[in-house]
JSON list of C-alpha atoms and ligand atoms in Angstrom, two decimals:
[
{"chain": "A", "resi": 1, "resn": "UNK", "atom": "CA", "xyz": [-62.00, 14.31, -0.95]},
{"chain": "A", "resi": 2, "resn": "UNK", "atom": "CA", "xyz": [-58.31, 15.30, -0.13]},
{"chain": "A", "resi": 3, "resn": "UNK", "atom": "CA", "xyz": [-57.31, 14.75, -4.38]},
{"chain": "A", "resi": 4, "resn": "UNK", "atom": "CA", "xyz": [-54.55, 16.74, -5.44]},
{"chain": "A", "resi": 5, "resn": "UNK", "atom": "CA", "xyz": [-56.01, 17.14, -9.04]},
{"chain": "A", "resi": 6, "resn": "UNK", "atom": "CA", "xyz": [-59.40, 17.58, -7.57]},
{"chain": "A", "resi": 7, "resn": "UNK", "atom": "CA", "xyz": [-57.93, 21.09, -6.12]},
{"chain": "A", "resi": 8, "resn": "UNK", "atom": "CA", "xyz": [-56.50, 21.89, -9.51]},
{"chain": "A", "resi": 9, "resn": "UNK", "atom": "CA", "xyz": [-59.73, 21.09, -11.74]},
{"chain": "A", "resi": 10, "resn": "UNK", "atom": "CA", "xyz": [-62.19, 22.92, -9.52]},
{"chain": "A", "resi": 11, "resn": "UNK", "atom": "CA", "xyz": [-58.94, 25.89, -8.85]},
{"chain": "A", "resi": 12, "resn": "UNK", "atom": "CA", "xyz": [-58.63, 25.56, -5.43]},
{"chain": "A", "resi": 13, "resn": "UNK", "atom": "CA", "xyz": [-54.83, 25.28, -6.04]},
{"chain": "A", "resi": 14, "resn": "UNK", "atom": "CA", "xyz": [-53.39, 28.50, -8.29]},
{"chain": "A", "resi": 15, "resn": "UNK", "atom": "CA", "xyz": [-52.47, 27.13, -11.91]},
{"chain": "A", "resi": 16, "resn": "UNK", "atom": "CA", "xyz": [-52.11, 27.89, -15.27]},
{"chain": "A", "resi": 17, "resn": "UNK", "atom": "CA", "xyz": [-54.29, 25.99, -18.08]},
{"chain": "A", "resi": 18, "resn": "UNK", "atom": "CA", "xyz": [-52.77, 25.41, -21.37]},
{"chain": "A", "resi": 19, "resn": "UNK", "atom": "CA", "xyz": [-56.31, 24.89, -22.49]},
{"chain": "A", "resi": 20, "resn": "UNK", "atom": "CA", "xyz": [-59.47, 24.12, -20.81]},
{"chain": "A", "resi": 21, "resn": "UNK", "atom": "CA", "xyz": [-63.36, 22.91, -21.54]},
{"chain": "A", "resi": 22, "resn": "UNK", "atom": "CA", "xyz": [-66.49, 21.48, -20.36]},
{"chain": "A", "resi": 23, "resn": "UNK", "atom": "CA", "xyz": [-64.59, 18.23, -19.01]},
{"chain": "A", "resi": 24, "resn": "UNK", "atom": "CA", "xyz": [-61.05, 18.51, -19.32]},
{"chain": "A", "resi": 25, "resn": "UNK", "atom": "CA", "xyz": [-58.29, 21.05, -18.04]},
{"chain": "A", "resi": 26, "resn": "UNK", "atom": "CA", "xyz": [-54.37, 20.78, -19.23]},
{"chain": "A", "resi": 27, "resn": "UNK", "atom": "CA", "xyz": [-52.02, 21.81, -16.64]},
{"chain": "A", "resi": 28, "resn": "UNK", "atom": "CA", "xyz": [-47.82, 22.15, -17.06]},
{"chain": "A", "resi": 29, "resn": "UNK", "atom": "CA", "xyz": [-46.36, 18.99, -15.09]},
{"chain": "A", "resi": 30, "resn": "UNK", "atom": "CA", "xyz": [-44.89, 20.80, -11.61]},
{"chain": "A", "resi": 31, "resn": "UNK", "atom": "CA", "xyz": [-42.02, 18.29, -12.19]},
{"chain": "A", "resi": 32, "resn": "UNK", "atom": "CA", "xyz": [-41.48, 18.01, -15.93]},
{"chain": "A", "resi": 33, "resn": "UNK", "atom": "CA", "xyz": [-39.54, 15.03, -17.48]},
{"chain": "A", "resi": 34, "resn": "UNK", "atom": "CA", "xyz": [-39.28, 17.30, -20.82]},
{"chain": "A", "resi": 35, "resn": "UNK", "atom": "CA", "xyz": [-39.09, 20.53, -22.48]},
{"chain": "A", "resi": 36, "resn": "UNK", "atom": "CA", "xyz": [-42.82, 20.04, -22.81]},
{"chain": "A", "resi": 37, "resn": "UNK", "atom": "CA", "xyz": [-44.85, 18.29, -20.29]},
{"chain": "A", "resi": 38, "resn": "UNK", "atom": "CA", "xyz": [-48.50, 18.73, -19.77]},
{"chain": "A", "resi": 39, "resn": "UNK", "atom": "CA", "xyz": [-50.91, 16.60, -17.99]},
{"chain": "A", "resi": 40, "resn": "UNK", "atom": "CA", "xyz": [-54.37, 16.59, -19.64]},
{"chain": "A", "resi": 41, "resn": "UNK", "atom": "CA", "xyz": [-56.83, 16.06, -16.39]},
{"chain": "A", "resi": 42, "resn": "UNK", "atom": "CA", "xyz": [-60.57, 15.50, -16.36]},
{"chain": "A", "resi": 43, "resn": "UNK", "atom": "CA", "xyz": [-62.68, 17.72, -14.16]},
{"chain": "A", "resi": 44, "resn": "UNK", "atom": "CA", "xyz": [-64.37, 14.73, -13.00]},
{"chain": "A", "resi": 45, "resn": "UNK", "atom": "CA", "xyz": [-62.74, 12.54, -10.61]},
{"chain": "A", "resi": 46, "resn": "UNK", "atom": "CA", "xyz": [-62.05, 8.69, -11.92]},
{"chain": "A", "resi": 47, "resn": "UNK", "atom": "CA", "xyz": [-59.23, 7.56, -9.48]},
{"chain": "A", "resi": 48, "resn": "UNK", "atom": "CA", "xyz": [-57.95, 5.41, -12.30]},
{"chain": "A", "resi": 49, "resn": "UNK", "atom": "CA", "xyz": [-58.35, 4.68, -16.24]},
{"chain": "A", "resi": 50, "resn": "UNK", "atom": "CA", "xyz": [-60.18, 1.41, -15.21]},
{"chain": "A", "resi": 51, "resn": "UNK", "atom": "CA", "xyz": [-62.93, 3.14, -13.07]},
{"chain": "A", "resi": 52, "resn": "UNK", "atom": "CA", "xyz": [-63.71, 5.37, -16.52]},
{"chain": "A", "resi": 53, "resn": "UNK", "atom": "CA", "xyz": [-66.18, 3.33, -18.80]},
{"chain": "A", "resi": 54, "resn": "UNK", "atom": "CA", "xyz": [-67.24, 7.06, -20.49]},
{"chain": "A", "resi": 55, "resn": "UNK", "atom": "CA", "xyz": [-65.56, 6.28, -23.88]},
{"chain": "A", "resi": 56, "resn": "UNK", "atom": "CA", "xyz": [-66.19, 10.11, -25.02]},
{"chain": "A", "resi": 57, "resn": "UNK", "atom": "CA", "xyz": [-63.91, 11.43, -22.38]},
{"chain": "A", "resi": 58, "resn": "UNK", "atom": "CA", "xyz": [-61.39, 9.30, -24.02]},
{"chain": "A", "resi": 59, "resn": "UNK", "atom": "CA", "xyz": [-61.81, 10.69, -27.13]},
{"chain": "A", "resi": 60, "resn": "UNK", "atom": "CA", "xyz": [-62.22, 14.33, -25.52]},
{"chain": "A", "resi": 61, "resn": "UNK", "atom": "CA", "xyz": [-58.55, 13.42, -23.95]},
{"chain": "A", "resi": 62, "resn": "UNK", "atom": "CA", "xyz": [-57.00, 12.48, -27.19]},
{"chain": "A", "resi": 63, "resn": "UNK", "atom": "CA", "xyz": [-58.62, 14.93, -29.14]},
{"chain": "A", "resi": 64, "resn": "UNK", "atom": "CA", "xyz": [-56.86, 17.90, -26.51]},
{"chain": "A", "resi": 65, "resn": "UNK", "atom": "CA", "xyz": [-53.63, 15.94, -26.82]},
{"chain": "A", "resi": 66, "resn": "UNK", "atom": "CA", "xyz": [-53.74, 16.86, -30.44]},
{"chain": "A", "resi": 67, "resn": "UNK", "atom": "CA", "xyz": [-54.78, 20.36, -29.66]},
{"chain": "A", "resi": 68, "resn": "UNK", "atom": "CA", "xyz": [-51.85, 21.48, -27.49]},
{"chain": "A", "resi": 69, "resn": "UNK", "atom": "CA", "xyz": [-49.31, 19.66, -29.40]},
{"chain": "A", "resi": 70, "resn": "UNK", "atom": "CA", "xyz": [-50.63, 22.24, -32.61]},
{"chain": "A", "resi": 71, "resn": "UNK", "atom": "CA", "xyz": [-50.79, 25.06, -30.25]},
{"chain": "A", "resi": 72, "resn": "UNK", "atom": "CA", "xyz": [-47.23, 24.55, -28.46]},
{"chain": "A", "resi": 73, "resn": "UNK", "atom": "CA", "xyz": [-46.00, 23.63, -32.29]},
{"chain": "A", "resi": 74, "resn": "UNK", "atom": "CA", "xyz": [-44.48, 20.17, -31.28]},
{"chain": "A", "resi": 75, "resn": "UNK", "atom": "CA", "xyz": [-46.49, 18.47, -33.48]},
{"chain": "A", "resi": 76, "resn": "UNK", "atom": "CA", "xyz": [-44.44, 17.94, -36.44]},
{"chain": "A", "resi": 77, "resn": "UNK", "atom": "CA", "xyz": [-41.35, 16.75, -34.24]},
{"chain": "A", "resi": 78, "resn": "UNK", "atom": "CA", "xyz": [-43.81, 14.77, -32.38]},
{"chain": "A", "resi": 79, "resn": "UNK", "atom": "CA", "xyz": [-45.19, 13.66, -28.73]},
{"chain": "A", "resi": 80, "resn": "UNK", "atom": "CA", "xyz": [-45.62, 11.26, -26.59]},
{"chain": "A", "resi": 81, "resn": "UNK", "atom": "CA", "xyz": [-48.96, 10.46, -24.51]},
{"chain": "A", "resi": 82, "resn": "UNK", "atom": "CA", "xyz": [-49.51, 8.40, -21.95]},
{"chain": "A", "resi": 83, "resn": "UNK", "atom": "CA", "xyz": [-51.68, 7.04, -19.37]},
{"chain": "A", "resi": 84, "resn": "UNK", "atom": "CA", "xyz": [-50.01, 5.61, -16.06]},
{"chain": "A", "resi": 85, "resn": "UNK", "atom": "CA", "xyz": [-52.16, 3.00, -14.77]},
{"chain": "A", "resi": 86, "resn": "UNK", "atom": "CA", "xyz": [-51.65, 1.75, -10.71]},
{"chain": "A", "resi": 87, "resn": "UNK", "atom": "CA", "xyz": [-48.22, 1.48, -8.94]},
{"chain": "A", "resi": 88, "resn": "UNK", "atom": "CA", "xyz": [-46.36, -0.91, -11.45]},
{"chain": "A", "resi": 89, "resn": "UNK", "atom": "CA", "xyz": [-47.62, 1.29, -14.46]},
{"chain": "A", "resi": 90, "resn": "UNK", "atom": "CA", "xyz": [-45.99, 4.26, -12.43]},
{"chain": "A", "resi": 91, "resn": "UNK", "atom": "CA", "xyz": [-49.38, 6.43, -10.85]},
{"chain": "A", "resi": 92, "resn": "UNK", "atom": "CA", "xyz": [-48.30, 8.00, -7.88]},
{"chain": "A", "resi": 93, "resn": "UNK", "atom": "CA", "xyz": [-51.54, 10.48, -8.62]},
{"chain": "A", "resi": 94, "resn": "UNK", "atom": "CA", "xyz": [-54.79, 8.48, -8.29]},
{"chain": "A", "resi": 95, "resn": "UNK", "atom": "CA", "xyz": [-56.91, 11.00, -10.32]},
{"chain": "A", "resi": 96, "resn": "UNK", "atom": "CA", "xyz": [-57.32, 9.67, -14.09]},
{"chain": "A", "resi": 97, "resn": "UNK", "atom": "CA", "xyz": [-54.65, 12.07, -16.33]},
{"chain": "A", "resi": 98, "resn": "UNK", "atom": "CA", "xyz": [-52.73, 11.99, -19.96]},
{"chain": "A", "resi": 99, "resn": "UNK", "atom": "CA", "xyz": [-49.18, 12.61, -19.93]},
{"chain": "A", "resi": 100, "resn": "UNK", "atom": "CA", "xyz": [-48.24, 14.90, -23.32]},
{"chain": "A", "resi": 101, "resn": "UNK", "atom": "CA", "xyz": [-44.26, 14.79, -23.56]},
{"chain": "A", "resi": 102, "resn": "UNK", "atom": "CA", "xyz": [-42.27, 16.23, -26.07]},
{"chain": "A", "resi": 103, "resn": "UNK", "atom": "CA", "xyz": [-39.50, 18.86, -26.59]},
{"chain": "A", "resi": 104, "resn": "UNK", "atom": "CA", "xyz": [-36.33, 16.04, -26.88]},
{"chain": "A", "resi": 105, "resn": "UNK", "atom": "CA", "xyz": [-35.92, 13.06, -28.45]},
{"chain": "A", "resi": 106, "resn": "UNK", "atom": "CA", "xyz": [-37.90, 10.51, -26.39]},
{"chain": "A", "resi": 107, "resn": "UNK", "atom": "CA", "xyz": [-36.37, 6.56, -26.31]},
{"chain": "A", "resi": 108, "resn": "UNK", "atom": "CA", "xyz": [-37.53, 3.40, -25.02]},
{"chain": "A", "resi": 109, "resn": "UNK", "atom": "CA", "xyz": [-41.43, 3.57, -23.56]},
{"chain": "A", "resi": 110, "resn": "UNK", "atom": "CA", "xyz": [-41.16, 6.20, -21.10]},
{"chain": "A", "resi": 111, "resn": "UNK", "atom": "CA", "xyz": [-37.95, 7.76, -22.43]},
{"chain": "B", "resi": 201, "resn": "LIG", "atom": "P1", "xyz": [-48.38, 9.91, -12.50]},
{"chain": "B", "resi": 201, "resn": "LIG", "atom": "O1", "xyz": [-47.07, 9.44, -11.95]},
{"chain": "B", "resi": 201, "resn": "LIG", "atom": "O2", "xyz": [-49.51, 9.69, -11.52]},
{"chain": "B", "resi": 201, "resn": "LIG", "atom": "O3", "xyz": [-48.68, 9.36, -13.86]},
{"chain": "B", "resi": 201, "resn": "LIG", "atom": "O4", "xyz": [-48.21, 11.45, -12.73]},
{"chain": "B", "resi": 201, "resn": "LIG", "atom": "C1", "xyz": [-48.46, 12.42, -11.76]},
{"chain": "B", "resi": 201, "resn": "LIG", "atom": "C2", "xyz": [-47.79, 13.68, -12.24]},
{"chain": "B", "resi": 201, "resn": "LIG", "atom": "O5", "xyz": [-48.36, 14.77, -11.54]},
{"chain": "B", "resi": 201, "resn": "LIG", "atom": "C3", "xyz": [-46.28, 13.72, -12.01]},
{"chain": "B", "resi": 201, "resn": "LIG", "atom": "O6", "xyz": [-45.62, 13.91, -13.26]},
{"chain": "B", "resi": 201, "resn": "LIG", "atom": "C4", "xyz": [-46.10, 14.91, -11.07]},
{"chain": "B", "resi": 201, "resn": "LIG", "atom": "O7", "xyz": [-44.94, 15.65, -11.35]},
{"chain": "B", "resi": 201, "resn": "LIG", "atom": "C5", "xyz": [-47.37, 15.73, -11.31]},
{"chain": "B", "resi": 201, "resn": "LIG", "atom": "N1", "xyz": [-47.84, 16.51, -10.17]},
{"chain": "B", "resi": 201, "resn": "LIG", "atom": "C6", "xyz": [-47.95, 16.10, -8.88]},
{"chain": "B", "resi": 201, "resn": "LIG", "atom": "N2", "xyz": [-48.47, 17.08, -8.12]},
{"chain": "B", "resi": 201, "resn": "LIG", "atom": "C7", "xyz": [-48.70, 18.15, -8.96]},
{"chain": "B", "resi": 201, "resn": "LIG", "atom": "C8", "xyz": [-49.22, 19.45, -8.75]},
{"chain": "B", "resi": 201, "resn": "LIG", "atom": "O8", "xyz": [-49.60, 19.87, -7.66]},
{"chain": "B", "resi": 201, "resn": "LIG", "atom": "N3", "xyz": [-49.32, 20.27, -9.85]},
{"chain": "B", "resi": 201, "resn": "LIG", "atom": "C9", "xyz": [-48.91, 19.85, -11.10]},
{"chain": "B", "resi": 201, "resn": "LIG", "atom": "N4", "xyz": [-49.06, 20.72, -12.10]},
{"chain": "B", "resi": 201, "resn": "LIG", "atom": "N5", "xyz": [-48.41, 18.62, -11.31]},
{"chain": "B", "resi": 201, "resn": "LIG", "atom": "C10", "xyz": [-48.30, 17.78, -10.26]},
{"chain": "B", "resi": 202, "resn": "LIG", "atom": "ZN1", "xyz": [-59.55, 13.88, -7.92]}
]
């Protein structure tokens, strides 16, 4: 399958983790929209939040959220995640992902 976050999860495609395990890898955004932006991406491929039913991963994702925004120290400012969900919730990358943002003062829902 030609997925662009396929490539990066099974490192076809040269990148740095921020922190990895079992089921997840966290990748720096190639295009960030903030001092911090990391995208939190499951190794397995779910082309969108609605084809996941596996409730741990959900938890898994949250729970590394929490883990990079201690290790990059953002987490007393705070941080942002997010889940972009088909073309009107913004996915141009149909391969399930979290957003983390932080780094500036983020307004409004997507800031
Ligand atoms: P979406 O709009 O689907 O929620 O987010 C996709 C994100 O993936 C965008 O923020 C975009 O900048 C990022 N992105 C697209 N291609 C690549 C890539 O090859 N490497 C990395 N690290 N990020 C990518
Ligand atoms: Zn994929």
């Amino acid at each position: 399958m030609d997925c662009i976050f396929c490539k990066i999860t099974k490192k076809e495609i040269p990148s740095s983790a921020v922190l990895e395990n079992d089921s997840l890898i966290a990748v720096k955004d190639i295009n960030p929209q903030a001092p911090v932006h990391i995208l939190i991406i499951p190794k397995k491929h779910y082309s969108t939040l609605l084809e996941c039913k596996d409730k741990g991963l959900f938890g898994d994702m949250l729970s590394m959220a929490n883990e990079i925004a201690k290790k990059l120290g953002v987490e007393k400012k705070g941080f942002r995640v997010t889940v972009n969900t088909n073309n009107e919730g913004g996915q141009t990358v149909f391969h399930l992902h979290m957003h983390l943002l932080a780094g500036r003062p983020l307004s409004g829902i997507m800031g």
